[in-house]
Coordinates of C-alpha atoms in Angstrom, one line a residue:
Chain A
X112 CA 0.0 0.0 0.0
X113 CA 2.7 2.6 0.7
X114 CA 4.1 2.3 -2.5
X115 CA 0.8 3.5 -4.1
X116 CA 0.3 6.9 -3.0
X117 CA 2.8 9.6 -3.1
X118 CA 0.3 11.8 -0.9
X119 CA -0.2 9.7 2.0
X120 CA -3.7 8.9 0.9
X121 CA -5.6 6.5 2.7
X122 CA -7.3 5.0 -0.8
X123 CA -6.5 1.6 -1.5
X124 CA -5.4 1.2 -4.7
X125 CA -8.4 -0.3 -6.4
X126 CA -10.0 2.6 -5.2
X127 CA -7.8 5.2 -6.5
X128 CA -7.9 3.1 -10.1
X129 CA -11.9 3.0 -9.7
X130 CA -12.0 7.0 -9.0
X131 CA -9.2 7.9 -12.1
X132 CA -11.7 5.4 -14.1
X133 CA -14.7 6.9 -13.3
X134 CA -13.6 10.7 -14.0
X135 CA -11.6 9.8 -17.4
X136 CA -15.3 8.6 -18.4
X137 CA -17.3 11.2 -17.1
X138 CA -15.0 13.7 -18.3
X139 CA -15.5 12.1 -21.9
X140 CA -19.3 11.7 -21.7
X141 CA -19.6 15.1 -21.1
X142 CA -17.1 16.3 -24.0
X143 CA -19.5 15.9 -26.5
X144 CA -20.7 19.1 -25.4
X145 CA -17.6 21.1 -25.5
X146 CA -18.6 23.2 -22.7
X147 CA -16.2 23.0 -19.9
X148 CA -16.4 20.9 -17.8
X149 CA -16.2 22.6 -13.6
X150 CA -14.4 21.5 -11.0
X151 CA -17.3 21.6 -8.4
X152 CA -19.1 18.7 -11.2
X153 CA -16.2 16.5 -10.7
X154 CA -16.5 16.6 -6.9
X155 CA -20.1 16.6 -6.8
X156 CA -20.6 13.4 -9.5
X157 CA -17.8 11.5 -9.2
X158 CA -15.4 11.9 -6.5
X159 CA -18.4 12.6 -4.0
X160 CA -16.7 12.2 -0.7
X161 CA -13.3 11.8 -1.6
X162 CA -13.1 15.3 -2.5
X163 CA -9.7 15.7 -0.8
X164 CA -7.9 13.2 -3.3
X165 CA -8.9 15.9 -6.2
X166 CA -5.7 16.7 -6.9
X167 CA -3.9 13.9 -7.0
X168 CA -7.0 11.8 -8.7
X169 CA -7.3 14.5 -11.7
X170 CA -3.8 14.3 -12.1
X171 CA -4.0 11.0 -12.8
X172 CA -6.7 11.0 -15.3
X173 CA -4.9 13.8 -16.9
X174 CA -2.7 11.5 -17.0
X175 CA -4.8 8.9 -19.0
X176 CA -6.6 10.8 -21.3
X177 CA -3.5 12.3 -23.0
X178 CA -1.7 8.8 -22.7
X179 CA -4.7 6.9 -24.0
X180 CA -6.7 9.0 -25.8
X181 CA -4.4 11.5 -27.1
X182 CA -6.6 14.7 -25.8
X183 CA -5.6 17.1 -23.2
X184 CA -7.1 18.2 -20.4
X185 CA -6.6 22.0 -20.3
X186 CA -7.6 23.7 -17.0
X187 CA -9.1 27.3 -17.8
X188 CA -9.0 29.9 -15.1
X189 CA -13.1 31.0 -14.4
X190 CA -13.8 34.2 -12.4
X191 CA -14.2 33.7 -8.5
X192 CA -11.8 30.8 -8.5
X193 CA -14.3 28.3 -10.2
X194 CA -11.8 26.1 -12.0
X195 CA -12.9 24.3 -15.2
X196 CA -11.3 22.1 -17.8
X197 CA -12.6 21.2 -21.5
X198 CA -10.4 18.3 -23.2
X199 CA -8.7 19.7 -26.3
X200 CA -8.2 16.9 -29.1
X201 CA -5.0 16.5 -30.8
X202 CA -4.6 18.7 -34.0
X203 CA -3.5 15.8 -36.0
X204 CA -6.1 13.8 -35.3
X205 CA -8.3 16.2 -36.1
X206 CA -7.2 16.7 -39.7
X207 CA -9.3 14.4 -41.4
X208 CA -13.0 15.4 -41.2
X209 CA -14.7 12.3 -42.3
X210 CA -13.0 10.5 -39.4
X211 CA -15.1 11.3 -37.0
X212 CA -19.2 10.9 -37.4
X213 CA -21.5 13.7 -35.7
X214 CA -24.8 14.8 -36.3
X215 CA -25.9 16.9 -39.0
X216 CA -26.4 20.1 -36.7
X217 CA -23.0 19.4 -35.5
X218 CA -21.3 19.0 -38.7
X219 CA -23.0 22.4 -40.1
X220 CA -21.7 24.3 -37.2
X221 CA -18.2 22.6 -38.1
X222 CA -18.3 24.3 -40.9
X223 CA -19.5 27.6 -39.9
X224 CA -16.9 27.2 -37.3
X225 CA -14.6 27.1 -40.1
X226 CA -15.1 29.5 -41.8
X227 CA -15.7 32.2 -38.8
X228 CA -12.0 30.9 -38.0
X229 CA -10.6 31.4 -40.8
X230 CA -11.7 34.9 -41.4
X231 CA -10.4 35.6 -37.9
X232 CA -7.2 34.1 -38.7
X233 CA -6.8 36.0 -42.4
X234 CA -7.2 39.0 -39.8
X235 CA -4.6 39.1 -38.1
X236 CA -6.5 37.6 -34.9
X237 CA -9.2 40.0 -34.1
X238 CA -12.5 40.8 -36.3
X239 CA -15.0 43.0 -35.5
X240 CA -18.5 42.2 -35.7
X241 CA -19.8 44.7 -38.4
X242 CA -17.0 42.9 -40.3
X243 CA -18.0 39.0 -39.5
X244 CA -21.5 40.1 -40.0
X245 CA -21.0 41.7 -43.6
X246 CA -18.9 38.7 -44.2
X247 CA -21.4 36.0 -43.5
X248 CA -24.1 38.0 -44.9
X249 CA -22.3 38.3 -48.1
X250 CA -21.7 34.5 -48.1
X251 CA -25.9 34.4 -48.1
X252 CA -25.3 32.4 -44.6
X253 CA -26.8 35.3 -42.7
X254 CA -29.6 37.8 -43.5
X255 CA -30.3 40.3 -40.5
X256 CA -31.6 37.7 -37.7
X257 CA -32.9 35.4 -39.5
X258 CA -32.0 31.4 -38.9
X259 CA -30.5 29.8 -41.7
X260 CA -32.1 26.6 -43.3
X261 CA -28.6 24.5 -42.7
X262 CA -27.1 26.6 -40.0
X263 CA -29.4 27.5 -37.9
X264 CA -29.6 30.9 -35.9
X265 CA -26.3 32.0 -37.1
X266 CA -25.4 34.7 -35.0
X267 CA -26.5 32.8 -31.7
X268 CA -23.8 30.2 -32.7
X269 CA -21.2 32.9 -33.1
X270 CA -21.8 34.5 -30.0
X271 CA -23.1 32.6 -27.5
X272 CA -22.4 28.2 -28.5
X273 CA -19.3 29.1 -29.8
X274 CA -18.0 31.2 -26.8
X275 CA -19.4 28.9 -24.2
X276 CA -17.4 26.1 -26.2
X277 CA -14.2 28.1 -26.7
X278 CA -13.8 28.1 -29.9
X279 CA -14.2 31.8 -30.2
X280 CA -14.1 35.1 -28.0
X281 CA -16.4 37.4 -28.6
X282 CA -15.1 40.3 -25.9
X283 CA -16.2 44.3 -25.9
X284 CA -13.7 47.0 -27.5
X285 CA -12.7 48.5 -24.5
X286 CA -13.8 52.4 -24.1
X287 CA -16.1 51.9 -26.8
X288 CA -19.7 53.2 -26.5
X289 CA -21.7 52.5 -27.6
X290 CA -20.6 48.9 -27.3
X291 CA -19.1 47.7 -29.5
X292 CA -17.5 43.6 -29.8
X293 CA -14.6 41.6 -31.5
X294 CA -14.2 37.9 -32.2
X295 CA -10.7 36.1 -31.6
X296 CA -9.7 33.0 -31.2
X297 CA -10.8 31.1 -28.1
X298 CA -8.6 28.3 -26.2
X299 CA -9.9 25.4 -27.7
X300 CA -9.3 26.7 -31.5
X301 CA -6.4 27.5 -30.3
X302 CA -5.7 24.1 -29.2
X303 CA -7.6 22.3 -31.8
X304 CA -7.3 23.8 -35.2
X305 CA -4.5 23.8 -37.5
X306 CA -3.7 26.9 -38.8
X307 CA -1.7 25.0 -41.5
X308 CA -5.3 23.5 -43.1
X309 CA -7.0 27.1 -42.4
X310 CA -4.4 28.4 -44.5
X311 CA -4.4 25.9 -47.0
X312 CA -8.2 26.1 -47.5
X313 CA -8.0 29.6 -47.9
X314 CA -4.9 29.7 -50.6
X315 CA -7.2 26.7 -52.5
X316 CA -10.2 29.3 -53.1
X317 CA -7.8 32.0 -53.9
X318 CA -5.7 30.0 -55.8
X319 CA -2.8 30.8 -54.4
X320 CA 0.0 29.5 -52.6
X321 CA 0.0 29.6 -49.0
X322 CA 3.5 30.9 -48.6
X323 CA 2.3 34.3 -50.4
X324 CA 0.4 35.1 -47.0
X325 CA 3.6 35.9 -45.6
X326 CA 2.2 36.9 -42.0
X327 CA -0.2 34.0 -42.0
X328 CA 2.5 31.9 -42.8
X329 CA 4.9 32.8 -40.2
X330 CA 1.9 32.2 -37.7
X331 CA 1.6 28.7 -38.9
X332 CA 5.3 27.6 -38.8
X333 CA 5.4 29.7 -35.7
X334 CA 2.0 27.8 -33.8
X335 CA 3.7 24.5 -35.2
X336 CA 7.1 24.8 -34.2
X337 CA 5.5 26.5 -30.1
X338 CA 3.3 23.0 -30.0
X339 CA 6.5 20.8 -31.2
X340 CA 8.3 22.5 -28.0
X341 CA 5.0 21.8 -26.1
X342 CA 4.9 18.0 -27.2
X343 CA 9.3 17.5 -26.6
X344 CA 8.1 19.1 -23.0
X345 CA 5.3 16.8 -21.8
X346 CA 7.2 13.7 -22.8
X347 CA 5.2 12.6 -25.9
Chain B
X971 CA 2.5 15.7 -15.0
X972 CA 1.9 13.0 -12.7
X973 CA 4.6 10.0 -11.9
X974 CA 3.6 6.7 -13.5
X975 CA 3.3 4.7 -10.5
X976 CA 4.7 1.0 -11.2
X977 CA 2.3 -1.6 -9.9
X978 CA 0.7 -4.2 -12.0
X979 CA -2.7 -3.4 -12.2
X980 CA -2.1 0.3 -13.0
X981 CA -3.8 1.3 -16.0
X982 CA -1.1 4.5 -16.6
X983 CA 1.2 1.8 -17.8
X984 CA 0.9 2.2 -21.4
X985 CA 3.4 0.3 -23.4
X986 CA 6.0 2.2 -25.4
X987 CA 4.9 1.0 -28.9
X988 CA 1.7 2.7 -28.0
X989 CA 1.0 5.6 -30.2
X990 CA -0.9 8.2 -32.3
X991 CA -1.9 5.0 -34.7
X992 CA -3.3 3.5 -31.5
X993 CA -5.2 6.9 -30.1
X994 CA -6.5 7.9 -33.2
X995 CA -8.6 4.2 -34.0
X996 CA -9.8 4.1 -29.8
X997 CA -10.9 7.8 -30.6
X998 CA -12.6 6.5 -33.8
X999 CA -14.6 4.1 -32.1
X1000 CA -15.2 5.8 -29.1
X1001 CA -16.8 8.4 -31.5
X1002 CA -18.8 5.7 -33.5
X1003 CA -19.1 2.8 -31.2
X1004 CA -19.8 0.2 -34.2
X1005 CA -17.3 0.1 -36.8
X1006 CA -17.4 -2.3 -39.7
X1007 CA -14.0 -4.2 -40.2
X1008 CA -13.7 -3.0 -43.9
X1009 CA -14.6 0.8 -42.5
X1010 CA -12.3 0.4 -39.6
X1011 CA -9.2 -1.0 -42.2
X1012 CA -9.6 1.5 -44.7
X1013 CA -9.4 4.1 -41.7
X1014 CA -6.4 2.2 -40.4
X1015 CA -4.7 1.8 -43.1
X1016 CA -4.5 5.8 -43.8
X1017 CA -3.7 6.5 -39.8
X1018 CA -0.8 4.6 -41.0
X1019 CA 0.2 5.9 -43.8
X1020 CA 0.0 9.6 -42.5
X1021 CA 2.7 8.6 -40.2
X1022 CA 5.0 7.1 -42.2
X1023 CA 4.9 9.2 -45.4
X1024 CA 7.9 8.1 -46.9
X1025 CA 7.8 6.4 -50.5
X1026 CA 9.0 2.9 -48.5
X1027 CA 6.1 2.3 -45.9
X1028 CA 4.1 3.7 -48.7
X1029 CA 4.7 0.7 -50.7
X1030 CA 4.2 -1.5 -47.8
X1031 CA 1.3 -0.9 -46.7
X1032 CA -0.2 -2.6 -43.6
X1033 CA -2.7 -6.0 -43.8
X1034 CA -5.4 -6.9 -41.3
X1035 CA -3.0 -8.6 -39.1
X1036 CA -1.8 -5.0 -38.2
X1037 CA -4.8 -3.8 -37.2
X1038 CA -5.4 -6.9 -35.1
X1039 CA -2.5 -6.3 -33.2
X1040 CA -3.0 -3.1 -33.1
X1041 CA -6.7 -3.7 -31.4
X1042 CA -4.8 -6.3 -28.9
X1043 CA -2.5 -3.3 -27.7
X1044 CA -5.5 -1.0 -27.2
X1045 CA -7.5 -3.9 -25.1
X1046 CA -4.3 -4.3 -23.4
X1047 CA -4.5 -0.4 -22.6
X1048 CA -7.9 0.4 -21.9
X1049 CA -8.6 -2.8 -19.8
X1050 CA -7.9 -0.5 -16.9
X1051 CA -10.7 1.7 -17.9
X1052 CA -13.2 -1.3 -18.0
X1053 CA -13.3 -0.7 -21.7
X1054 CA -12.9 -3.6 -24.6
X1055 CA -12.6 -3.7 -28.5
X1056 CA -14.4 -6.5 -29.4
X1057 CA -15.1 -7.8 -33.0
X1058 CA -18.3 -9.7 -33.8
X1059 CA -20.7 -10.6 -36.6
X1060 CA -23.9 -8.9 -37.3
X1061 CA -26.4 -12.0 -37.2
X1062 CA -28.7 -10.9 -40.3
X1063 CA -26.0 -9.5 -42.5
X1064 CA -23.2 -10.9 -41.2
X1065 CA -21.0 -8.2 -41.5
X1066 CA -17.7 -7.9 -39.1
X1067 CA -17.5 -5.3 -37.3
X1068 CA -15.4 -3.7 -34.1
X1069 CA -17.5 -2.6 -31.2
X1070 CA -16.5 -0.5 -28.7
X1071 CA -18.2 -1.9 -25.0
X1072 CA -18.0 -1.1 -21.4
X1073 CA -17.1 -4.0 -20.0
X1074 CA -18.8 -3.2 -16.5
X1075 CA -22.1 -1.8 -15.9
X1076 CA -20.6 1.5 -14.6
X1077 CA -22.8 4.1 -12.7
X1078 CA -20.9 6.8 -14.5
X1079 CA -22.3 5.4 -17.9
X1080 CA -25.9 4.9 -16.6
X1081 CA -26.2 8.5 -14.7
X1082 CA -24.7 10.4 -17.5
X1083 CA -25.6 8.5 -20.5
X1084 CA -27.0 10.1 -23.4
X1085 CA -30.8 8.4 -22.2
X1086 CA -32.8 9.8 -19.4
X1087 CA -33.7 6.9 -16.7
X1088 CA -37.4 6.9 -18.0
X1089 CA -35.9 6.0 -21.7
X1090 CA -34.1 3.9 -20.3
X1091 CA -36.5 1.7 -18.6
X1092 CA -38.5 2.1 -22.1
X1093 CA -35.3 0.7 -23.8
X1094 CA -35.4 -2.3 -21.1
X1095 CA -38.9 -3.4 -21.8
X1096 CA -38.2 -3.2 -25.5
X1097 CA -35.4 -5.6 -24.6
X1098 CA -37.1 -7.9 -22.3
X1099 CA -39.5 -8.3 -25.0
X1100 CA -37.0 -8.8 -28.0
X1101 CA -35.1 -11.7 -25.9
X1102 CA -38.5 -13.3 -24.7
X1103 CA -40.0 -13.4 -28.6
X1104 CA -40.0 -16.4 -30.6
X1105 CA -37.5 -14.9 -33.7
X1106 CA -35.5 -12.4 -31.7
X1107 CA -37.1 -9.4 -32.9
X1108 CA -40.6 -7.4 -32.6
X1109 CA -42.6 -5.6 -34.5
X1110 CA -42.5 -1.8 -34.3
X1111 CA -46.0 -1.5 -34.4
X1112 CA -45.7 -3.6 -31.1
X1113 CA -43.0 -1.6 -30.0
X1114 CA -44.7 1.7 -30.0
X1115 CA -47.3 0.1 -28.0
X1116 CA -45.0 -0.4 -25.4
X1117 CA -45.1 2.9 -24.0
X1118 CA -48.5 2.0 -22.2
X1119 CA -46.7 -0.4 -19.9
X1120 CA -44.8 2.2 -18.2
X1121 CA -44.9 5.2 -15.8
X1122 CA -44.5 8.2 -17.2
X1123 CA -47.0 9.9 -20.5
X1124 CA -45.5 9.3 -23.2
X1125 CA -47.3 9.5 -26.7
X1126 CA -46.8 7.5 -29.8
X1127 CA -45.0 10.2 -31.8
X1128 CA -42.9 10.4 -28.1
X1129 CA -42.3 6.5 -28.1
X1130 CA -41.6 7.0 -32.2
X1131 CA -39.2 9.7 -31.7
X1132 CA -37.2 7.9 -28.6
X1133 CA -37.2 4.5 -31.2
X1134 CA -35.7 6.4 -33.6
X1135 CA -32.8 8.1 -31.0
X1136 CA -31.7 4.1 -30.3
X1137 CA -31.8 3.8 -33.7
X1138 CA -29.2 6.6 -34.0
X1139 CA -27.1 5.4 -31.3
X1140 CA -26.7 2.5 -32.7
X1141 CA -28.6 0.1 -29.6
X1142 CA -31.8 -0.7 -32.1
X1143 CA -32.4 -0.7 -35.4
X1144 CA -35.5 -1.4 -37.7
X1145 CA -35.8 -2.9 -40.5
X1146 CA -39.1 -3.9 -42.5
X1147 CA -41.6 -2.9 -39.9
X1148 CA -39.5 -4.6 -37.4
X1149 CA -37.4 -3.3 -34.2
X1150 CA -34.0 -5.6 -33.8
X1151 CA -30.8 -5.6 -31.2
X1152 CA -27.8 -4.2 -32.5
X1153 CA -25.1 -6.6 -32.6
X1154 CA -23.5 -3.4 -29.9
X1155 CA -26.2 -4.5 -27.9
X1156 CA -26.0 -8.0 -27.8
X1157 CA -22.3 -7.8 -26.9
X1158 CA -22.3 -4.6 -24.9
X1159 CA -25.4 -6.4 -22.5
X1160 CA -24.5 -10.3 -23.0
X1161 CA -23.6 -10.4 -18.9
X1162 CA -27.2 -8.8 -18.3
X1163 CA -29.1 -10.8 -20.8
X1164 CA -27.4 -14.0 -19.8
X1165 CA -28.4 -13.5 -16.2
X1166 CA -31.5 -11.9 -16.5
X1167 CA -33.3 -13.6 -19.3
X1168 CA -31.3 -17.1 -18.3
X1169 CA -34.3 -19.5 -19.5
X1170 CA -35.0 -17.3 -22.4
X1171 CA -31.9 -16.8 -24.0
X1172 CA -30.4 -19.1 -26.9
X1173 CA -26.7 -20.1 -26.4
X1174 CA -25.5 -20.8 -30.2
X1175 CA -23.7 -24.3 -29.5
X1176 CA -21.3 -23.6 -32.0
X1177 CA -19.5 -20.4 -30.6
X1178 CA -21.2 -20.4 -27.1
X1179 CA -22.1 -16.8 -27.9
X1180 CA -25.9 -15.7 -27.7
X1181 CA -28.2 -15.9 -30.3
X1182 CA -30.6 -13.9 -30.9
X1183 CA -31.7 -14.8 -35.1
X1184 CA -30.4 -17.4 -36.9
X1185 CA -31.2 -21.0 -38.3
X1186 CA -33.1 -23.5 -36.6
X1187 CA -32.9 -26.9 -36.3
X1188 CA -36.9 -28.5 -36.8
X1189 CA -35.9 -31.1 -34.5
X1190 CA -34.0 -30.4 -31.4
X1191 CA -35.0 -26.7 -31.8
X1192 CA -31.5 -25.0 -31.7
X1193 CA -31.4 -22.1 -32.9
X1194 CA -27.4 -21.5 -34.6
X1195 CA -25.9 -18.3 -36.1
X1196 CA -26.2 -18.2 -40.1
X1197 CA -22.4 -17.6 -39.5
X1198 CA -21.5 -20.4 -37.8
X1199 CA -23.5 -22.3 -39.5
X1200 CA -21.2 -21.2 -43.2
X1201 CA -18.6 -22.6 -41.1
X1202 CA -19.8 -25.6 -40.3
X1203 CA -20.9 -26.6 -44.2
X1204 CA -17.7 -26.0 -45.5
X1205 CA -16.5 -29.2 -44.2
X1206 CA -18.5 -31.2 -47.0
X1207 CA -19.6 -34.2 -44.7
X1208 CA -21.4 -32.4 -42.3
X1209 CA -23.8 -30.1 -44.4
X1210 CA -26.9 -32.2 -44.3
X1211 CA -27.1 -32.5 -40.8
X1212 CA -27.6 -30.3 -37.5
X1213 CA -24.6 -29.7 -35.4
X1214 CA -26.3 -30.1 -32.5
X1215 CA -28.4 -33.6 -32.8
X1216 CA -27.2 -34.7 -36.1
X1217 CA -30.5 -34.4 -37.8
X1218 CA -31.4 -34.2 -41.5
X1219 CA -31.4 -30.9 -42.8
X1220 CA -31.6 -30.7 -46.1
X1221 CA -32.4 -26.5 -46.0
X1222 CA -29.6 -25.3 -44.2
X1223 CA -27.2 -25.5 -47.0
X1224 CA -29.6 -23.1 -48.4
X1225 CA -29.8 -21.3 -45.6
X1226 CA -26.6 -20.0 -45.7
X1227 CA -26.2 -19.9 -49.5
X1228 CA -27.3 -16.4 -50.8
X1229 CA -25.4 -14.7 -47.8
X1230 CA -22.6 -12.4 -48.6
X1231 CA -19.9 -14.4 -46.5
X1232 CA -16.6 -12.7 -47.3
X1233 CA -15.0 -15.0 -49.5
X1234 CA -11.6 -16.4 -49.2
X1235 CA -10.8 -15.3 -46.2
X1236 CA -10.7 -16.8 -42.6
X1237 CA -14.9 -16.2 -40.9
X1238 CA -13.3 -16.6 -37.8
X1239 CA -13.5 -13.7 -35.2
X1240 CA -10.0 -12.8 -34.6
X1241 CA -9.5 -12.6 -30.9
X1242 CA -9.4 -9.4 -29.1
X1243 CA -6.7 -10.5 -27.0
X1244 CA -3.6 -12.1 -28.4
X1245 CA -4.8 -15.7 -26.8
X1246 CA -5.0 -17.1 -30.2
X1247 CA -3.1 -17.4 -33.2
X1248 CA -4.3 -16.2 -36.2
X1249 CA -3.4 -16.9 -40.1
X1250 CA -5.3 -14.6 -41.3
X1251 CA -4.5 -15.2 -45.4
X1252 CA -5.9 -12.4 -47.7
X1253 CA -7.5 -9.1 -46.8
X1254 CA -10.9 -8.7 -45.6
X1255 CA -11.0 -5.7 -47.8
X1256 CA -13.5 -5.6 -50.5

């Protein structure tokens, strides 16, 4: 027994495996989602009264999920100290669209996702509104606040499914009044997309080489060559 | 990051010819739960191409086998997690295909699945009945009428709408006005069905797996997968009479005829652990 904890935990070690087991699969039932996942969940659903082993316990499943699954949990900072993770997939094993089956509402938002991302990208990072909302509108996938007959009620998605999943920020211009809002990047695009294939797809309709967009460029080789570091780091 | 611990029975201890390959296909059929052997090779095949993409692997290209062995590691992997890759045959069609189970009836799974506990009751019932009926299947008609059975309102277009979600997640499907088990289900819930429906259920007495449709014997009554049974014939001796109590039957041969057994290659279901050995000649490709 003493050779199973390094926190002098009193959980046997069937125990602790039962617990890491438990939260690796609620942690990936709840994925499907993308919202994150909070801290006070975990405690409440799975660890219950063993709350004090949290640490150590997520640690573990951390552990698992990137070593078995490939996907990593990322904790994200809430206000008032409410921690909460989402699980960010592996950008190469994200490449291939068909791999993966979803539903149809799911796969249109992919591609809405897409393309909102790729605008932002082509940017230089930050869009704002007026300008995503001319864009879409001009690609006939939006028409004032009216829902879309594949995509549903487009500017919802934007800004409030997409934010909640991370995928985008949609944040206020500071000083600006009357309001006014800008889209980036969010954490799990960040984690999840490949600038490379953004890049790509957008060269393809230009028909252009990728390596024209200089500044794009050196963001992708840049983004590639900070998650190669990453990987060397945790031991890959 | 954490310190694997070295113990035996810990499930961090991944082996070191674990990789990518081996994420990506779990991921694939944690994602689709049912894979079909042919769907889950050509998938394989290109996992393992991306990684190697020089002109010599290229050229190589992996067989079956590899995938096999790759599914073995997996198991090997995710055993800790009360998870299995297992490979059966569809009884109707009797296409192969890799299902992704949960090998223990975890709370986790039942509190947070994607079925509320009233469907799920529902789905029980629909069960219970497809175990208990004479050709392992009901009618949907019969199906929707169900519903009345239970607590809870639900309406037909309700029950009709929650059929067609198990249909989606692959526990049910229907097919000419009729509601079936998924061969998911049948492997995923063979520990509950054995033990709940125990003087119900048909044991197929040539693979001791359940049986829920198949080809039955008009004298002893056993009822034997059409797979197994395409086995069996192929030793030429044996195909006028029933494995089980040697009968005449001069209709299985026909049986089995006009089904689209993959041909040339080995029916057997290759293990999911690395207990036995398997030739495995030719590819299951089509």
């Amino acid at each position: 027994m003493a050779s199973q904890s390094s926190q002098g935990s009193k959980l046997s070690s069937q125990e602790q495996s039962a617990l890491i087991s438990d939260i690796v699969l609620y942690i990936l039932s709840q994925d499907h989602t993308k919202y994150p996942i909070k801290r006070q969940d975990i405690v409440k659903n799975v660890l219950k009264t063993h709350g004090r082993h949290y640490k150590h316990i997520m640690n573990e499943a951390a552990h698992v999920l990137t070593e078995i699954f490939g996907m990593k949990l990322v904790e994200i900072e809430h206000s008032s100290n409410m921690k909460q993770y989402i699980l960010v997939n592996n950008e190469q094993f994200l490449r291939d669209v068909s791999d993966l089956k979803w539903p149809e509402e799911v796969e249109a938002q992919q591609v809405l996702l897409m393309l909102l991302l790729s605008l932002i990208f082509m940017s230089g990072g930050v869009v704002k509104e007026e300008v995503m909302s001319s864009f879409l509108t001009r690609l006939g996938i939006m028409n004032g606040r009216k829902s879309h007959e594949y995509f549903g009620d487009v500017w919802k998605l934007l800004t409030v499914e997409f934010v909640r999943q991370m995928y985008v920020e949609y944040v206020r211009i500071p000083e600006s009044n009357p309001p006014k809002y800008e889209f980036r990047w969010g954490h799990r695009a960040k984690g999840e997309v490949s600038r490379r294939e953004l890049l790509n797809f957008v060269s393809l309709v230009y028909g252009c080489d990728p390596k024209n967009w200089v500044t794009q460029y050196q963001e992708v080789l840049q983004a590639e060559s900070e998650k190669e570091k990453k990987r060397e780091e945790d031991g890959k | 990051m954490a310190a694997v611990e070295a113990t035996p029975r810990n499930m961090l201890r991944v082996p070191s010819n674990y990789r990518d390959l081996h994420k990506r296909f779990l991921q694939i059929l944690m994602n689709r739960r049912m894979v079909s052997y042919e769907d889950a090779f050509r998938l394989f095949c290109k996992m393992y191409q991306s990684e190697e993409p020089d002109e010599e692997e290229a050229t190589a290209g992996p067989c079956p086998k590899d995938m096999e062995l790759a599914v073995s590691i997996i198991n090997k992997v995710i055993k800790g997690l009360n998870m299995e890759i297992r490979c059966a045959q569809d009884e109707i069609t009797p296409a192969k295909y890799y299902l992704l189970v949960n090998t223990v009836d975890s709370h986790i799974s039942r509190t947070f699945s994607k079925f509320s506990a009233a469907e799920l009751e529902f789905f029980k019932t629909v069960l219970s009945e497809i175990v208990t009926s004479e050709d392992g299947c009901i009618s949907s008609t019969a199906c929707l009428n169900l519903n009345s059975s239970l607590p809870g309102n639900m309406t037909k277009s309700d029950t009709e709408a929650l059929l067609e979600k198990f249909c989606k997640y692959q526990w049910l499907y229907q097919k000419d006005g009729k509601v079936h088990l998924t061969i998911l289900s049948i492997v995923e819930l063979e520990p509950l069905i054995l033990s709940a429906y125990e003087d119900y259920v048909n044991i197929c007495r040539l693979c001791k797996r359940i049986v829920m449709q198949g080809y039955r014997c008009d004298r002893c009554l056993a009822l034997l997968h059409l797979h197994c049974v395409h086995l069996y014939t192929k030793g030429v001796d044996r195909i006028h009479s029933c494995p089980v109590c040697s009968a005449d039957q001069p209709e299985m041969l026909a049986a089995v005829k006009n089904i689209p057994f993959h041909s040339g290659d080995d029916n057997r279901i290759p293990s999911a652990s690395s207990r036995e050995n398997k030739t495995g000649k030719g590819s299951a490709r089509k």
